[in-house]
CSV table of C-alpha atoms in Angstrom, one decimal:
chain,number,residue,atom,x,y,z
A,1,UNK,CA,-1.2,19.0,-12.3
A,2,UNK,CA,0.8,17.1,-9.0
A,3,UNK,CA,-1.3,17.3,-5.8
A,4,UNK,CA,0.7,18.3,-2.6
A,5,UNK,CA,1.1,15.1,-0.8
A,6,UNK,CA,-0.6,14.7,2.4
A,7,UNK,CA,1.6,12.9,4.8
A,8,UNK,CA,-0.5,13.3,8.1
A,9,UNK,CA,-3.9,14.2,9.6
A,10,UNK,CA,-4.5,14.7,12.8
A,11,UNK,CA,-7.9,13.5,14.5
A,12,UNK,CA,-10.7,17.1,14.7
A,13,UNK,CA,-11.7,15.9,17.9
A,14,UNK,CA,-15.0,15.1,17.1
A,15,UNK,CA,-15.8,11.5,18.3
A,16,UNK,CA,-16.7,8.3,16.0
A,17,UNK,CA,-18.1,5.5,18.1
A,18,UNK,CA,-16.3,2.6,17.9
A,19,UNK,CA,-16.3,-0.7,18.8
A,20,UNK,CA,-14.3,-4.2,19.6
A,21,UNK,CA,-17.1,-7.0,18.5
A,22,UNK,CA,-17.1,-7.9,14.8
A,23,UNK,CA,-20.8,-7.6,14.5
A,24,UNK,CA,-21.6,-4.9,11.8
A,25,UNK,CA,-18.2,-6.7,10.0
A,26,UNK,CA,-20.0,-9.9,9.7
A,27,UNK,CA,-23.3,-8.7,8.7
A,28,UNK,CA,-21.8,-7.0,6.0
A,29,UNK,CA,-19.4,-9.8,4.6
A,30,UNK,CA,-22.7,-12.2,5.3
A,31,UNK,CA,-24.9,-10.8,2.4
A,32,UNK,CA,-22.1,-11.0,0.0
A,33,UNK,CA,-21.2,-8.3,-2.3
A,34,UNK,CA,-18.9,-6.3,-0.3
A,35,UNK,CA,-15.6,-4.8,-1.7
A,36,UNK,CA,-12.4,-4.4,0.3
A,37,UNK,CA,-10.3,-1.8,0.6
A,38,UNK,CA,-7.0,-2.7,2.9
A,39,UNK,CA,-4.0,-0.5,3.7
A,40,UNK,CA,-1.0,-0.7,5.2
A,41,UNK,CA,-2.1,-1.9,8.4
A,42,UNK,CA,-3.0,-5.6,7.0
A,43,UNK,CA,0.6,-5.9,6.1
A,44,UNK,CA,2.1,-5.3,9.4
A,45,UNK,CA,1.8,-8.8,10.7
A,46,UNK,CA,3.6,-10.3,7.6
A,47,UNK,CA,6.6,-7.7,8.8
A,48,UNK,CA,5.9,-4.5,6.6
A,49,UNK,CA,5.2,-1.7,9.5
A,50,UNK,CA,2.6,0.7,8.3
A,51,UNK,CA,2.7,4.4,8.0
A,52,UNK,CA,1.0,6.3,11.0
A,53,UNK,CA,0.6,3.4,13.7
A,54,UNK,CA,2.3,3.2,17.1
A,55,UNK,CA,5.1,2.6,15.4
A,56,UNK,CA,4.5,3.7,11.9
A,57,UNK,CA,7.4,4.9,10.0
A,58,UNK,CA,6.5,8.7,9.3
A,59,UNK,CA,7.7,9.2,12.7
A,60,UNK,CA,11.1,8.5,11.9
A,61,UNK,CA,10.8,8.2,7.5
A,62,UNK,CA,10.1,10.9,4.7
A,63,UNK,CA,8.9,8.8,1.8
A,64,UNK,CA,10.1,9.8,-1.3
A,65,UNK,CA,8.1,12.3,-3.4
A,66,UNK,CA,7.6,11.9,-7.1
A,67,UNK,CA,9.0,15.7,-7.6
A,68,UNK,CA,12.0,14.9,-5.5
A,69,UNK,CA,12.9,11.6,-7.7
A,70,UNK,CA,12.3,12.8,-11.3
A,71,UNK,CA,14.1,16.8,-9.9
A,72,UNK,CA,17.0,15.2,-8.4
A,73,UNK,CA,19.7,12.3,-9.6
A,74,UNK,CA,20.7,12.5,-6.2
A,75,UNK,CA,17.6,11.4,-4.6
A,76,UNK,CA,17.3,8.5,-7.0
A,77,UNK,CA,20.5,7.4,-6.3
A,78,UNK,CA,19.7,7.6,-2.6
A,79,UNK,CA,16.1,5.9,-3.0
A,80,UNK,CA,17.6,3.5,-5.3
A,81,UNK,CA,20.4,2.5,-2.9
A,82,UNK,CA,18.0,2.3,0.0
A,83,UNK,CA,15.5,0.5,-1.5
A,84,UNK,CA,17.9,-2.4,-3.2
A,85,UNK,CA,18.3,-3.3,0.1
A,86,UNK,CA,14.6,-2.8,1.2
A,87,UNK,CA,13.2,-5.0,-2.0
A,88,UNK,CA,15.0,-8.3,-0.8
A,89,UNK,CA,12.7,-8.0,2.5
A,90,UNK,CA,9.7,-6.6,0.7
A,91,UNK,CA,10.2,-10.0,-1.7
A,92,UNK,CA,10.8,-12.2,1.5
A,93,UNK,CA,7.4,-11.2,3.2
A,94,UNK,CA,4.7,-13.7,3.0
A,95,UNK,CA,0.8,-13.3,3.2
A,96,UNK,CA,-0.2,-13.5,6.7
A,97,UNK,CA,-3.7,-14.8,7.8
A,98,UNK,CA,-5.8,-11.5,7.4
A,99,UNK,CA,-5.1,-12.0,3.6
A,100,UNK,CA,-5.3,-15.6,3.3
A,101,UNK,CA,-9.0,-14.7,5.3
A,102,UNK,CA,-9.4,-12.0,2.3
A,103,UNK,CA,-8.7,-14.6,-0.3
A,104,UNK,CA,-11.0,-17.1,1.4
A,105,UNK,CA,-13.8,-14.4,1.1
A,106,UNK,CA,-13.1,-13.7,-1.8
A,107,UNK,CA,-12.9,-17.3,-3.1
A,108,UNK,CA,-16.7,-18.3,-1.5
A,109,UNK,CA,-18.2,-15.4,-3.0
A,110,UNK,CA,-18.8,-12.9,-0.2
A,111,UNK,CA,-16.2,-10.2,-1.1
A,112,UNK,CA,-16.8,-9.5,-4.5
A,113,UNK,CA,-13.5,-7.4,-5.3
A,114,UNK,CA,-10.5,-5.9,-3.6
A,115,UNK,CA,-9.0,-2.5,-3.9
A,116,UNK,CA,-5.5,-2.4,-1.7
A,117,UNK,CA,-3.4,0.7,-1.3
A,118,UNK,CA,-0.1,-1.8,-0.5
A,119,UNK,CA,2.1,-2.2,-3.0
A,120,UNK,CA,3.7,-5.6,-1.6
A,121,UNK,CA,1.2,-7.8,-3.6
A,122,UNK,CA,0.8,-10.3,-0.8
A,123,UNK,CA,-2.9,-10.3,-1.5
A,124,UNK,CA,-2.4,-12.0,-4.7
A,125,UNK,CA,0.6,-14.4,-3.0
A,126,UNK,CA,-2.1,-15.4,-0.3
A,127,UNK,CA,-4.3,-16.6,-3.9
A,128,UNK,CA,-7.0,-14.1,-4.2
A,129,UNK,CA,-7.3,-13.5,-7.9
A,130,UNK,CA,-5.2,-11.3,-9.8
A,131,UNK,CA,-8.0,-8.7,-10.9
A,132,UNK,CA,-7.0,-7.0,-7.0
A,133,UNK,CA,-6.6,-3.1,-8.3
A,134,UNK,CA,-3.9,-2.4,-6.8
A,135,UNK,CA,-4.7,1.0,-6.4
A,136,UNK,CA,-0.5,2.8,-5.5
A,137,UNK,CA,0.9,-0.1,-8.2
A,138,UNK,CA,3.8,-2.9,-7.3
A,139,UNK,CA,7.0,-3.0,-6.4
A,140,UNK,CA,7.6,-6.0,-8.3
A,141,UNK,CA,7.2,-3.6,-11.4
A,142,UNK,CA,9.4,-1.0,-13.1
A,143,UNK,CA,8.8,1.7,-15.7
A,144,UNK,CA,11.1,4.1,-17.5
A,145,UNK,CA,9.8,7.3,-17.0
A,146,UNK,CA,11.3,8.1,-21.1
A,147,UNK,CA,10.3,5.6,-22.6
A,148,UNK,CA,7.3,3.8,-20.6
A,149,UNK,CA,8.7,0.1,-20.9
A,150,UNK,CA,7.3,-2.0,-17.9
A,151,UNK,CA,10.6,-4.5,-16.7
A,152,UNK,CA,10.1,-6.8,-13.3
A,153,UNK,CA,11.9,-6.4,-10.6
A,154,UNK,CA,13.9,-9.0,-10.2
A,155,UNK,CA,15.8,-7.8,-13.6
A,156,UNK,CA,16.2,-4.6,-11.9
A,157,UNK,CA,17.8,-6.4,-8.7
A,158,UNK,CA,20.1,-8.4,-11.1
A,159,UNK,CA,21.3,-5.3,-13.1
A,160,UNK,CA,22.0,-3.4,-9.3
A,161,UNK,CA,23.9,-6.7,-8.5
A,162,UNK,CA,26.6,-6.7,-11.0
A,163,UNK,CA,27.1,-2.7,-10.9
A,164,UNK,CA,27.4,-3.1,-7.1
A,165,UNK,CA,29.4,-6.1,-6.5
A,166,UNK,CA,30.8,-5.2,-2.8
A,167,UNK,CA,28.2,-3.5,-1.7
A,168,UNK,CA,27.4,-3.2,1.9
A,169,UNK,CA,24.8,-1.6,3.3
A,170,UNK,CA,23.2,-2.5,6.0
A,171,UNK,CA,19.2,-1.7,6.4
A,172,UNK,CA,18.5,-0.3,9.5
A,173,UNK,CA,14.3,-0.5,9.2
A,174,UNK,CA,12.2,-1.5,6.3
A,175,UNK,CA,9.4,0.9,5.3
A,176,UNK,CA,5.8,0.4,3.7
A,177,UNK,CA,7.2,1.6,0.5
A,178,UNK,CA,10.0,-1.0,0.4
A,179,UNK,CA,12.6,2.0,1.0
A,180,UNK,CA,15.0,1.5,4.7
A,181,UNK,CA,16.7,4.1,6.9
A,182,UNK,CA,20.8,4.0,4.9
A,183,UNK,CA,23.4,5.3,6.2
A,184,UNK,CA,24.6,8.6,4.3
A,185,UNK,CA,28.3,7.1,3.2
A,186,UNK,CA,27.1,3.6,2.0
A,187,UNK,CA,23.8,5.6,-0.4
A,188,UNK,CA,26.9,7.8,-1.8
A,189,UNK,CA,28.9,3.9,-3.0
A,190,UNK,CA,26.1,2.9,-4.7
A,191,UNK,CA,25.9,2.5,-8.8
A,192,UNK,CA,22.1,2.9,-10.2
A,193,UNK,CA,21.3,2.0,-13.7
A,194,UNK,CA,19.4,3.4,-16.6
A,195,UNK,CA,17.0,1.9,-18.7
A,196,UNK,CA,18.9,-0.8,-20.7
A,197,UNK,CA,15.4,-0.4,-23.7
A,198,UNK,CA,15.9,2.8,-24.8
A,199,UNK,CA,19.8,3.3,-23.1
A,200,UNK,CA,19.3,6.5,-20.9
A,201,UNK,CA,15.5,6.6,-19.0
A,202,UNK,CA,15.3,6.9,-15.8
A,203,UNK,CA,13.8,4.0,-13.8
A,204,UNK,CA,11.0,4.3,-11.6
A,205,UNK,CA,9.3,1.7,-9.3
A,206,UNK,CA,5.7,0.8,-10.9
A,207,UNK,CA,4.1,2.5,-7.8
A,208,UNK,CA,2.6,5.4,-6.8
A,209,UNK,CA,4.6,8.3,-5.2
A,210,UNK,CA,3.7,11.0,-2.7
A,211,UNK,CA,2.5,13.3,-4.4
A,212,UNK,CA,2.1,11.5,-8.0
A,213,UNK,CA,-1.9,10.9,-9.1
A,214,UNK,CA,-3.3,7.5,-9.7
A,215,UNK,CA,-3.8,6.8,-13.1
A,216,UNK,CA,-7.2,7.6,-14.4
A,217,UNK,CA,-7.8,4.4,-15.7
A,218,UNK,CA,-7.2,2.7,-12.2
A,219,UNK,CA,-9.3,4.9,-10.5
A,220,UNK,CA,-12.0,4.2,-13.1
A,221,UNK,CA,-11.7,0.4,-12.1
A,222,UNK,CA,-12.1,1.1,-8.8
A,223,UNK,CA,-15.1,3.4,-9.2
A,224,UNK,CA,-16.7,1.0,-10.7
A,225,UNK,CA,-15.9,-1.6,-8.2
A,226,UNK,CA,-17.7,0.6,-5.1
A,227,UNK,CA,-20.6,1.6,-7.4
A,228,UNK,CA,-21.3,-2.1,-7.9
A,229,UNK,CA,-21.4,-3.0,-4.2
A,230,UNK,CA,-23.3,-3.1,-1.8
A,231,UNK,CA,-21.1,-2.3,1.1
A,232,UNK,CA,-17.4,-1.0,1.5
A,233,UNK,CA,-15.2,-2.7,3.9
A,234,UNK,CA,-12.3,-0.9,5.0
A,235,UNK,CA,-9.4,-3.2,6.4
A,236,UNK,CA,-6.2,-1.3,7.9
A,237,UNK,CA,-6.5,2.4,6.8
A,238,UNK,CA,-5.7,5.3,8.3
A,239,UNK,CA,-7.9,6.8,5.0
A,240,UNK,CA,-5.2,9.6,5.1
A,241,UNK,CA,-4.8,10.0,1.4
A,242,UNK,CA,-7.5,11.2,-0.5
A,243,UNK,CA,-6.5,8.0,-3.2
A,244,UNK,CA,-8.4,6.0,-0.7
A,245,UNK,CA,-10.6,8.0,0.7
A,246,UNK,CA,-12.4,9.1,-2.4
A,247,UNK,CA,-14.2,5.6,-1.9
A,248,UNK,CA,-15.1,5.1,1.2
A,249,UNK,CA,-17.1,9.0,0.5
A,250,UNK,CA,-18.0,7.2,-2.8
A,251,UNK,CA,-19.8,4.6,-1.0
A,252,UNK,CA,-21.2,6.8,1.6
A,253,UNK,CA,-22.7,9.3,-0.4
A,254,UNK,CA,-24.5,6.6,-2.6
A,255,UNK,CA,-26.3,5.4,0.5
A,256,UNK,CA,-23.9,2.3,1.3
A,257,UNK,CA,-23.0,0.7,4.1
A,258,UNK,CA,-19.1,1.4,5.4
A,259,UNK,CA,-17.8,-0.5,8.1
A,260,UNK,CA,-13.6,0.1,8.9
A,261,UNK,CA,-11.6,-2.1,10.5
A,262,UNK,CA,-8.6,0.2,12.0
A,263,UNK,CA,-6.5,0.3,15.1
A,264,UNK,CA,-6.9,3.9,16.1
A,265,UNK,CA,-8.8,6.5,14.4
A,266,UNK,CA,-8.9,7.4,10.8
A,267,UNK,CA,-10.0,10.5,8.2
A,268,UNK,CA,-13.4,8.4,6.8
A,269,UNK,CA,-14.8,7.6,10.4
A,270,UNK,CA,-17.9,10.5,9.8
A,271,UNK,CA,-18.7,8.2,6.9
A,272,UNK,CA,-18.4,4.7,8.4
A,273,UNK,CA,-21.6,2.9,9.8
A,274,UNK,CA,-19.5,1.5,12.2
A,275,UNK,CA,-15.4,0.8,13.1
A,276,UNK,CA,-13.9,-1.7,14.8
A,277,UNK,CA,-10.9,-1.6,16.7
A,278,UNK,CA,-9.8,-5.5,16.6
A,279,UNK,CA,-6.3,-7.1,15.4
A,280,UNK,CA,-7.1,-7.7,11.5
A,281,UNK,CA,-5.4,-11.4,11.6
A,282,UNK,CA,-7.5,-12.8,13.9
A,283,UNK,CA,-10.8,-10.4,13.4
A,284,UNK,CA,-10.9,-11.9,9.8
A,285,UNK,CA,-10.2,-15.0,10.6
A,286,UNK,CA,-13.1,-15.7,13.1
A,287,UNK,CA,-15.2,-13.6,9.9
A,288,UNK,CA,-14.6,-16.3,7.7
A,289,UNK,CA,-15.7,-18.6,10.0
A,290,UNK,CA,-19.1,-16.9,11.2
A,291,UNK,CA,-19.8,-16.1,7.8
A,292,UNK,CA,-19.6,-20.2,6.6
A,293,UNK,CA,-16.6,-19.8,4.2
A,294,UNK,CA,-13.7,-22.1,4.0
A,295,UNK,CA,-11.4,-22.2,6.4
A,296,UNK,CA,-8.4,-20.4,6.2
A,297,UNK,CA,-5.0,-22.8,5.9
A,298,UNK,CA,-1.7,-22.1,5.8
């Protein structure tokens, strides 16, 4: 059974205390054995906006549901148009210094693994291992939804190329998901393809729609990541969706510490120890530091 996507939440007015010094962050990361779990918001200074920030894009954006792409050759053609254009800057975007500080953790031991809800997979560009669940897939991935073959990307991009030679849209804003805002006329001149495996499939980004479940399998993984740490370290969340949030209640109700790392509130703050509103760049950066890791370069 589908789950009806949750798009928003708005705060219950009950209040989480909160606070700007990195204490709790660095007590937790300095007894090792911590697992992250980063969102959107760790993105956003590598150029990807988030979601539900300041500026995040569900104030202007409907992402795309998973019953309005497999219902509807008419939205694919229109999230297929839109995010041709939206790839090239999602491929573009380099790891900023919040993941290379991730990767640095993760490198001297003191994060022990990393769950992220992004689907730009600049954690594993910035060199932290490839066993990062990523929990909503990758966009550098694509399966047929008829006959499950797995293609990359960039095979995709080269197959949109030829069947739109002169094509000219213009993005007008990037989103998290890799889709842009398209103007009506230039999504109606655009060619999509089918799966060239089994002729006829519909194509489908390897990542995780509104309202589509996370495979079991994944979820699994990540249970299994929380139930082996000691703390949960939440890094740029709003914690909207219950994908996420499932852990951080995980962690709670099994007694371990939660700290989050968020600007502005977010749905797991009842079951955080402590959060910190702090820019992620340069909060994880002085982390590595204070914790004795190696620096971060690049």
């Amino acid at each position: 059974m589908r789950t009806r996507p949750t798009l928003t939440w708005e705060p219950t007015g009950e209040f989480f205390a909160r606070t700007t010094r990195l204490d709790a962050m660095v007590e937790l990361v300095a007894d090792c054995g911590v697992v992250v779990l980063s969102g959107a918001g760790l993105s956003t200074e590598s150029g990807i906006p988030d979601y539900r920030g300041e500026s995040g894009a569900l104030r202007k954006h409907t992402p795309m549901t998973f019953e309005d792409f497999v219902g509807s050759a008419e939205a694919r053609q229109r999230y297929w148009a839109r995010s041709h254009l939206g790839w090239r800057a999602m491929a573009g975007a380099q790891p900023n210094v919040g993941h290379r500080a991730v990767a640095a953790l993760r490198a001297s031991g003191h994060v022990g693994g990393v769950i992220t809800q992004n689907v730009d997979g600049l954690h594993q560009a910035a060199g932290t291992p490839p066993e990062v669940v990523d929990l909503h897939g990758s966009l550098d991935r694509v399966v047929c939804l008829t006959c499950g073959t797995l293609s990359a990307r960039t095979e995709l991009e080269r197959r949109l190329n030829e069947a739109n030679p002169v094509f000219d849209g213009v993005a007008a804003r990037i989103n998290p998901d890799g889709d842009v805002d398209l103007d009506e006329d230039a999504v109606l001149r655009f060619r999509s393809v089918d799966c060239d495996s089994c002729g006829d499939g519909v194509l489908k980004p390897d990542v995780v729609f509104f309202g589509e479940n996370v495979p079991k399998s994944r979820v699994d993984r990540c249970n299994e990541l929380v139930d082996g740490a000691a703390a949960l370290l939440v890094l740029g969340s709003s914690l909207t969706v219950m994908s996420g949030l499932r852990f951080v209640r995980r962690a709670a109700e099994a007694g371990k510490p939660v700290v989050i790392v968020n600007k502005g509130a977010t749905r797991g703050d009842r079951y955080a120890s402590a959060r910190i509103e702090a820019p992620l760049g340069a909060a994880l950066v002085e982390l590595v530091g204070l914790v004795g890791a190696e620096p971060v370069t690049g």
